[in-house]
Short mmCIF file of C-alpha atoms and ligand atoms in Angstrom, two decimals:
data_model
loop_
_atom_site.label_atom_id
_atom_site.label_comp_id
_atom_site.label_asym_id
_atom_site.label_seq_id
_atom_site.Cartn_x
_atom_site.Cartn_y
_atom_site.Cartn_z
CA UNK A 128 14.35 15.61 20.65
CA UNK A 129 11.21 13.44 21.62
CA UNK A 130 10.59 10.52 19.15
CA UNK A 131 7.00 11.96 18.69
CA UNK A 132 8.62 15.25 17.50
CA UNK A 133 11.15 13.42 15.18
CA UNK A 134 7.98 11.61 13.46
CA UNK A 135 6.27 14.72 13.01
CA UNK A 136 9.15 16.39 11.36
CA UNK A 137 9.57 13.49 8.97
CA UNK A 138 5.99 14.03 8.12
CA UNK A 139 6.45 17.80 7.57
CA UNK A 140 9.32 17.38 5.55
CA UNK A 141 7.41 15.11 3.13
CA UNK A 142 4.22 17.65 3.07
CA UNK A 143 6.71 20.68 2.93
CA UNK A 144 8.62 19.18 -0.11
CA UNK A 145 12.00 19.25 1.68
CA UNK A 146 13.91 17.73 -1.08
CA UNK A 147 17.28 18.51 0.43
CA UNK A 148 16.55 18.06 4.14
CA UNK A 149 15.08 14.58 3.89
CA UNK A 150 18.03 12.23 3.70
CA UNK A 151 19.78 13.79 6.65
CA UNK A 152 16.59 13.88 8.69
CA UNK A 153 16.06 10.06 8.07
CA UNK A 154 19.57 9.32 9.05
CA UNK A 155 19.58 11.53 12.18
CA UNK A 156 16.39 9.56 13.05
CA UNK A 157 17.88 6.10 12.68
CA UNK A 158 21.04 7.36 14.41
CA UNK A 159 18.72 8.59 17.37
CA UNK A 160 17.38 4.95 17.51
CA UNK A 161 14.01 5.07 15.73
CA UNK A 162 13.23 1.95 13.77
CA UNK A 163 13.10 1.87 10.02
CA UNK A 164 9.44 0.67 10.24
CA UNK A 165 8.30 3.46 12.75
CA UNK A 166 10.17 6.22 10.53
CA UNK A 167 8.54 4.82 7.29
CA UNK A 168 4.92 4.15 8.54
CA UNK A 169 4.61 6.74 11.31
CA UNK A 170 6.75 9.40 9.64
CA UNK A 171 7.26 9.71 5.86
CA UNK A 172 3.78 7.73 5.24
CA UNK A 173 1.82 9.90 7.56
CA UNK A 174 3.29 12.68 5.46
CA UNK A 175 2.16 11.22 2.29
CA UNK A 176 -1.34 10.58 3.93
CA UNK A 177 -1.65 14.39 4.53
CA UNK A 178 -0.50 14.96 0.96
CA UNK A 179 -3.13 12.89 -0.37
CA UNK A 180 -5.74 14.80 1.97
CA UNK A 181 -4.72 18.26 0.92
CA UNK A 182 -4.81 17.39 -2.72
CA UNK A 183 -8.30 15.96 -2.27
CA UNK A 184 -9.42 19.24 -0.59
CA UNK A 185 -7.71 21.31 -3.50
CA UNK A 186 -5.29 22.92 -1.08
CA UNK A 187 -2.13 21.46 -3.47
CA UNK A 188 -1.88 20.72 -6.77
CA UNK A 189 -0.15 17.82 -9.00
CA UNK A 190 3.41 19.33 -9.21
CA UNK A 191 3.67 19.73 -5.34
CA UNK A 192 2.41 16.15 -5.06
CA UNK A 193 5.10 14.95 -7.44
CA UNK A 194 7.65 16.78 -5.43
CA UNK A 195 6.35 15.29 -2.31
CA UNK A 196 6.61 11.69 -3.67
CA UNK A 197 9.98 12.32 -4.66
CA UNK A 198 10.88 13.44 -1.01
CA UNK A 199 9.05 10.10 0.19
CA UNK A 200 10.95 7.69 -2.28
CA UNK A 201 14.45 9.45 -1.30
CA UNK A 202 13.42 8.43 2.39
CA UNK A 203 12.14 5.18 1.41
CA UNK A 204 15.44 4.23 -0.51
CA UNK A 205 17.43 4.49 2.85
CA UNK A 206 14.89 2.48 4.71
CA UNK A 207 13.67 -0.38 2.53
CA UNK A 208 17.10 -2.33 2.85
CA UNK A 209 16.85 -1.99 6.46
CA UNK A 210 13.50 -3.20 6.74
CA UNK A 211 14.32 -6.12 4.89
CA UNK A 212 17.02 -6.91 7.16
CA UNK A 213 15.64 -6.39 10.44
CA UNK A 214 11.99 -7.97 9.49
CA UNK A 215 9.42 -7.52 12.22
CA UNK A 216 7.72 -9.39 15.25
CA UNK A 217 5.52 -12.30 14.66
CA UNK A 218 3.99 -12.63 11.25
CA UNK A 219 0.16 -12.02 11.13
CA UNK A 220 -0.17 -13.20 7.71
CA UNK A 221 1.31 -13.17 4.10
CA UNK A 222 0.21 -10.83 1.37
CA UNK A 223 0.93 -10.12 -2.23
CA UNK A 224 0.12 -6.61 -3.68
CA UNK A 225 0.37 -5.13 -6.75
CA UNK A 226 -0.91 -2.03 -8.94
CA UNK A 227 -3.72 -3.58 -11.17
CA UNK A 228 -3.36 -3.84 -14.80
CA UNK A 229 -3.22 -0.60 -16.78
CA UNK A 230 -2.35 1.44 -13.66
CA UNK A 231 1.11 2.82 -13.01
CA UNK A 232 0.52 4.65 -9.81
CA UNK A 233 2.84 3.66 -7.38
CA UNK A 234 2.92 5.93 -4.57
CA UNK A 235 -0.14 4.63 -2.71
CA UNK A 236 1.10 1.17 -2.66
CA UNK A 237 4.31 2.20 -1.60
CA UNK A 238 3.06 3.91 1.26
CA UNK A 239 0.76 1.26 2.13
CA UNK A 240 3.41 -1.57 1.84
CA UNK A 241 5.28 -0.38 4.88
CA UNK A 242 2.15 0.31 6.84
CA UNK A 243 1.21 -3.49 6.27
CA UNK A 244 4.74 -4.65 7.23
CA UNK A 245 4.95 -2.50 10.42
CA UNK A 246 1.47 -4.14 11.41
CA UNK A 247 3.27 -7.49 11.10
CA UNK A 248 2.13 -8.61 7.39
CA UNK A 249 4.91 -10.34 5.29
CA UNK A 250 4.40 -8.39 2.07
CA UNK A 251 5.51 -9.21 -1.58
CA UNK A 252 5.31 -6.46 -3.84
CA UNK A 253 4.62 -7.23 -7.44
CA UNK A 254 4.92 -3.64 -8.85
CA UNK A 255 2.90 -1.69 -11.19
CA UNK A 256 0.53 -2.48 -14.00
CA UNK A 257 0.49 -6.31 -13.03
CA UNK A 258 -1.15 -8.58 -15.62
CA UNK A 259 -3.84 -10.66 -14.18
CA UNK A 260 -1.91 -13.78 -14.98
CA UNK A 261 0.91 -12.65 -12.68
CA UNK A 262 -1.38 -12.46 -9.70
CA UNK A 263 -2.29 -16.05 -10.46
CA UNK A 264 1.43 -16.99 -10.55
CA UNK A 265 2.19 -15.29 -7.53
CA UNK A 266 -0.57 -16.77 -5.48
CA UNK A 267 0.78 -20.34 -6.56
CA UNK A 268 4.55 -19.27 -6.00
CA UNK A 269 3.92 -17.44 -2.78
CA UNK A 270 0.74 -19.03 -1.37
CA UNK A 271 -0.69 -15.68 0.68
CA UNK A 272 -3.47 -15.10 2.52
CA UNK A 273 -4.32 -12.02 1.12
CA UNK A 274 -4.15 -10.42 -2.28
CA UNK A 275 -3.94 -6.53 -2.51
CA UNK A 276 -4.93 -4.91 -5.56
CA UNK A 277 -3.77 -1.26 -5.99
CA UNK A 278 -6.61 0.50 -8.21
CA UNK A 279 -6.04 4.11 -8.35
CA UNK A 280 -8.52 5.19 -10.95
CA UNK A 281 -12.35 4.45 -11.66
CA UNK A 282 -11.51 2.46 -14.63
CA UNK A 283 -8.72 0.34 -13.13
CA UNK A 284 -11.01 -0.11 -10.01
CA UNK A 285 -13.55 -1.58 -12.26
CA UNK A 286 -10.86 -4.08 -13.64
CA UNK A 287 -11.08 -5.66 -10.44
CA UNK A 288 -13.87 -7.76 -11.76
CA UNK A 289 -11.55 -9.23 -14.45
CA UNK A 290 -8.71 -9.88 -12.08
CA UNK A 291 -10.84 -11.81 -9.94
CA UNK A 292 -12.45 -13.82 -12.70
CA UNK A 293 -9.01 -14.98 -13.82
CA UNK A 294 -7.98 -16.12 -10.28
CA UNK A 295 -11.14 -17.83 -9.96
CA UNK A 296 -10.86 -19.46 -13.50
CA UNK A 297 -7.22 -20.61 -12.29
CA UNK A 298 -9.03 -22.40 -9.12
CA UNK A 299 -7.51 -20.14 -6.61
CA UNK A 300 -10.20 -18.06 -5.36
CA UNK A 301 -10.84 -19.86 -2.20
CA UNK A 302 -7.33 -20.00 -1.18
CA UNK A 303 -6.99 -16.32 -0.85
CA UNK A 304 -8.88 -13.08 0.36
CA UNK A 305 -8.74 -10.11 -2.07
CA UNK A 306 -8.71 -6.42 -0.86
CA UNK A 307 -8.60 -3.63 -3.28
CA UNK A 308 -7.05 -0.15 -2.30
CA UNK A 309 -6.75 3.38 -3.88
CA UNK A 310 -8.50 6.54 -3.66
CA UNK A 311 -11.56 5.54 -5.62
CA UNK A 312 -12.57 2.36 -4.12
CA UNK A 313 -15.63 1.52 -2.45
CA UNK A 314 -15.99 -1.63 -0.43
CA UNK A 315 -19.53 -2.56 -1.75
CA UNK A 316 -18.54 -2.04 -5.42
CA UNK A 317 -15.53 -4.11 -4.64
CA UNK A 318 -17.65 -7.07 -3.23
CA UNK A 319 -20.00 -6.83 -6.29
CA UNK A 320 -16.88 -7.39 -8.40
CA UNK A 321 -15.99 -10.54 -6.26
CA UNK A 322 -13.40 -9.22 -4.16
CA UNK A 323 -13.76 -9.39 -0.19
CA UNK A 324 -13.38 -5.56 0.75
CA UNK A 325 -11.56 -2.44 -0.18
CA UNK A 326 -10.01 0.45 1.65
CA UNK A 327 -8.63 4.14 0.85
CA UNK A 328 -6.71 4.11 3.96
CA UNK A 329 -3.95 1.97 4.61
CA UNK A 330 -4.13 2.46 8.37
CA UNK A 331 -7.66 1.36 8.56
CA UNK A 332 -7.04 -1.33 6.19
CA UNK A 333 -4.92 -3.18 8.81
CA UNK A 334 -8.11 -4.02 10.75
CA UNK A 335 -9.65 -5.40 7.62
CA UNK A 336 -6.78 -7.28 6.75
CA UNK A 337 -6.68 -8.96 10.28
CA UNK A 338 -10.55 -9.74 9.72
CA UNK A 339 -9.75 -11.32 6.52
CA UNK A 340 -7.02 -13.54 7.56
CA UNK A 341 -9.26 -14.55 10.75
CA UNK A 342 -12.24 -15.28 8.23
CA UNK A 343 -9.82 -17.06 5.95
CA UNK A 344 -8.14 -19.47 8.77
CA UNK A 345 -11.77 -20.18 10.01
CA UNK A 346 -12.85 -21.36 6.33
CA UNK A 347 -9.71 -23.33 6.17
CA UNK A 348 -10.32 -25.12 9.66
CA UNK A 349 -13.84 -26.06 8.58
CA UNK A 350 -12.77 -28.10 5.55
C1 B12 B 129 0.65 11.44 -8.13
C2 B12 B 129 -0.53 10.98 -9.22
C3 B12 B 129 -0.19 10.58 -10.38
C4 B12 B 129 1.44 10.45 -10.90
C5 B12 B 129 1.74 9.11 -10.13
C6 B12 B 129 2.99 8.77 -9.70
C7 B12 B 129 3.42 7.66 -8.97
N1 B12 B 129 4.58 7.13 -9.08
O1 B12 B 129 2.58 7.20 -8.20
C8 B12 B 129 1.28 10.43 -12.30
C9 B12 B 129 1.75 12.11 -12.76
C10 B12 B 129 2.24 9.59 -13.11
C11 B12 B 129 -0.21 10.09 -12.66
C12 B12 B 129 -0.64 9.52 -13.82
C13 B12 B 129 -2.01 9.56 -14.11
N2 B12 B 129 -3.01 9.73 -13.34
CO1 B12 B 129 -2.80 10.33 -11.42
N3 B12 B 129 -2.74 10.89 -9.55
C14 B12 B 129 -1.89 11.13 -8.72
C15 B12 B 129 -2.55 11.85 -7.50
C16 B12 B 129 -2.34 13.42 -7.51
C17 B12 B 129 -1.83 11.35 -6.23
C18 B12 B 129 -1.84 9.77 -6.04
C19 B12 B 129 -1.20 9.59 -4.80
O2 B12 B 129 -0.02 9.40 -4.78
N4 B12 B 129 -1.74 10.07 -3.67
C20 B12 B 129 -1.08 9.83 -2.18
C21 B12 B 129 -1.39 8.31 -1.74
C22 B12 B 129 -0.75 8.19 -0.58
O3 B12 B 129 -2.83 8.05 -1.42
P1 B12 B 129 -3.59 6.76 -2.37
O4 B12 B 129 -3.07 6.32 -3.72
O5 B12 B 129 -4.91 6.92 -2.00
O6 B12 B 129 -3.08 5.68 -1.24
C23 B12 B 129 -3.52 5.59 0.22
C24 B12 B 129 -4.70 4.26 0.17
O7 B12 B 129 -5.50 4.37 -1.00
C25 B12 B 129 -4.18 3.08 0.64
N5 B12 B 129 -3.92 2.16 -0.51
C26 B12 B 129 -3.02 2.42 -1.37
N6 B12 B 129 -2.86 1.36 -2.14
C27 B12 B 129 -3.56 0.32 -1.38
C28 B12 B 129 -3.58 -1.10 -1.60
C29 B12 B 129 -4.34 -1.96 -0.94
C30 B12 B 129 -4.53 -3.28 -1.23
C31 B12 B 129 -5.05 -1.13 0.40
C32 B12 B 129 -5.71 -2.14 1.22
C33 B12 B 129 -4.90 0.02 0.28
C34 B12 B 129 -4.06 0.86 -0.16
O8 B12 B 129 -2.91 3.43 1.08
C35 B12 B 129 -2.57 4.74 1.02
C36 B12 B 129 -2.34 5.38 2.39
O9 B12 B 129 -3.60 5.66 3.01
C37 B12 B 129 -4.02 11.42 -7.62
C38 B12 B 129 -4.98 12.07 -6.95
C39 B12 B 129 -5.60 11.63 -5.64
N7 B12 B 129 -6.22 12.23 -4.80
O10 B12 B 129 -5.19 10.48 -5.36
C40 B12 B 129 -4.02 11.37 -9.08
C41 B12 B 129 -5.41 10.51 -9.73
C42 B12 B 129 -5.12 9.05 -9.07
N8 B12 B 129 -4.66 10.26 -11.03
C43 B12 B 129 -5.65 10.29 -12.05
C44 B12 B 129 -5.52 10.22 -13.45
C45 B12 B 129 -6.70 10.25 -14.46
C46 B12 B 129 -4.17 9.92 -13.98
C47 B12 B 129 -3.78 9.78 -15.64
C48 B12 B 129 -4.76 9.05 -16.44
C49 B12 B 129 -3.39 11.12 -15.94
C50 B12 B 129 -4.11 12.34 -15.62
N9 B12 B 129 -5.19 12.65 -16.29
O11 B12 B 129 -3.64 12.75 -14.77
C51 B12 B 129 -2.46 8.92 -15.30
C52 B12 B 129 -2.74 7.59 -15.16
C53 B12 B 129 -1.78 6.84 -16.28
C54 B12 B 129 -1.99 5.09 -15.71
N10 B12 B 129 -1.95 4.39 -16.78
O12 B12 B 129 -1.74 4.74 -14.51
C55 B12 B 129 -7.08 10.44 -11.51
C56 B12 B 129 -7.79 9.34 -11.55
C57 B12 B 129 -9.35 9.67 -11.87
C58 B12 B 129 -10.33 8.48 -11.40
N11 B12 B 129 -10.79 8.46 -10.40
O13 B12 B 129 -10.46 7.63 -12.36
C59 B12 B 129 -6.58 11.07 -9.96
C60 B12 B 129 -7.59 10.67 -8.87
C61 B12 B 129 -6.50 12.72 -9.99
C62 B12 B 129 -7.82 13.39 -10.46
N12 B12 B 129 -8.76 13.75 -9.78
O14 B12 B 129 -8.22 13.26 -11.70
N13 B12 B 129 -0.98 10.39 -11.43
#
């Protein structure tokens, strides 16, 4: 079977809620020589992207989305330790990411993380419902270039303003670029709240991360 065909099958398994089939399919793809990162970013995550689109179009409903989430996580469980072991190529930047305070949605973030890792980012995941102060601590601890805020509801996207304020008060705002992600984000609104950008598509966001890291490095050079 061709690589493209395997990736397509993995995406389809997520979309078609193949709870039983996903584990053998992932194991088979690994045995066939596909890398854990490509299985995740171009197979399973591509499937979750289609799930999100179908839900948006009203073609599928919440119960189906949740079964697809389950299929996605079954695959992710096999791949996560392998991704940690193998690492990637040259690191393009360091990022901390977390679902913002008051928000427990995890799937979008867990789809985005391997896409960013596959693109060469060293990503530290802080989990869900992350208090603003935890972002401050993590900036001090990990010294990232980028802070990724997962905001999956309108109300929690609006919380961005508060998170940015707390980071600013800690005197850390100039050290990082901040990007919001989730289905309800808007780049102009994110900037008005003090962040640098936003994206509702992890694949598109990679270009934004690259640009933000460039800007940050240029600003650091000019100091
Ligand atoms: C699954 C789901 C749930 C699950 C979550 C399971 C889990 N473990 O994550 C459960 C059932 C728990 C849930 C709960 C709730 N949910 Co809900 N949920 C969804 C649903 C159907 C799908 C979300 C999803 O997984 N999408 C697929 C992923 C892959 O897409 P994504 O999140 O957009 O992520 C992509 C990008 O945004 C990007 N990205 C993601 N993160 C990041 C981060 C960064 C930094 C960047 C750059 C990019 C990026 O990458 C991903 C791939 O491109 C959405 C509907 C929707 N269309 O999004 C509603 C939705 C998000 N939920 C909603 C609501 C209101 C709730 C609840 C309040 C209860 C309710 N009424 O349903 C609670 C919230 C509780 C809380 N305090 O958080 C609303 C939010 C409305 C709004 N605009 O405010 C939505 C939009 C549904 C709706 N239309 O009403 N939910």
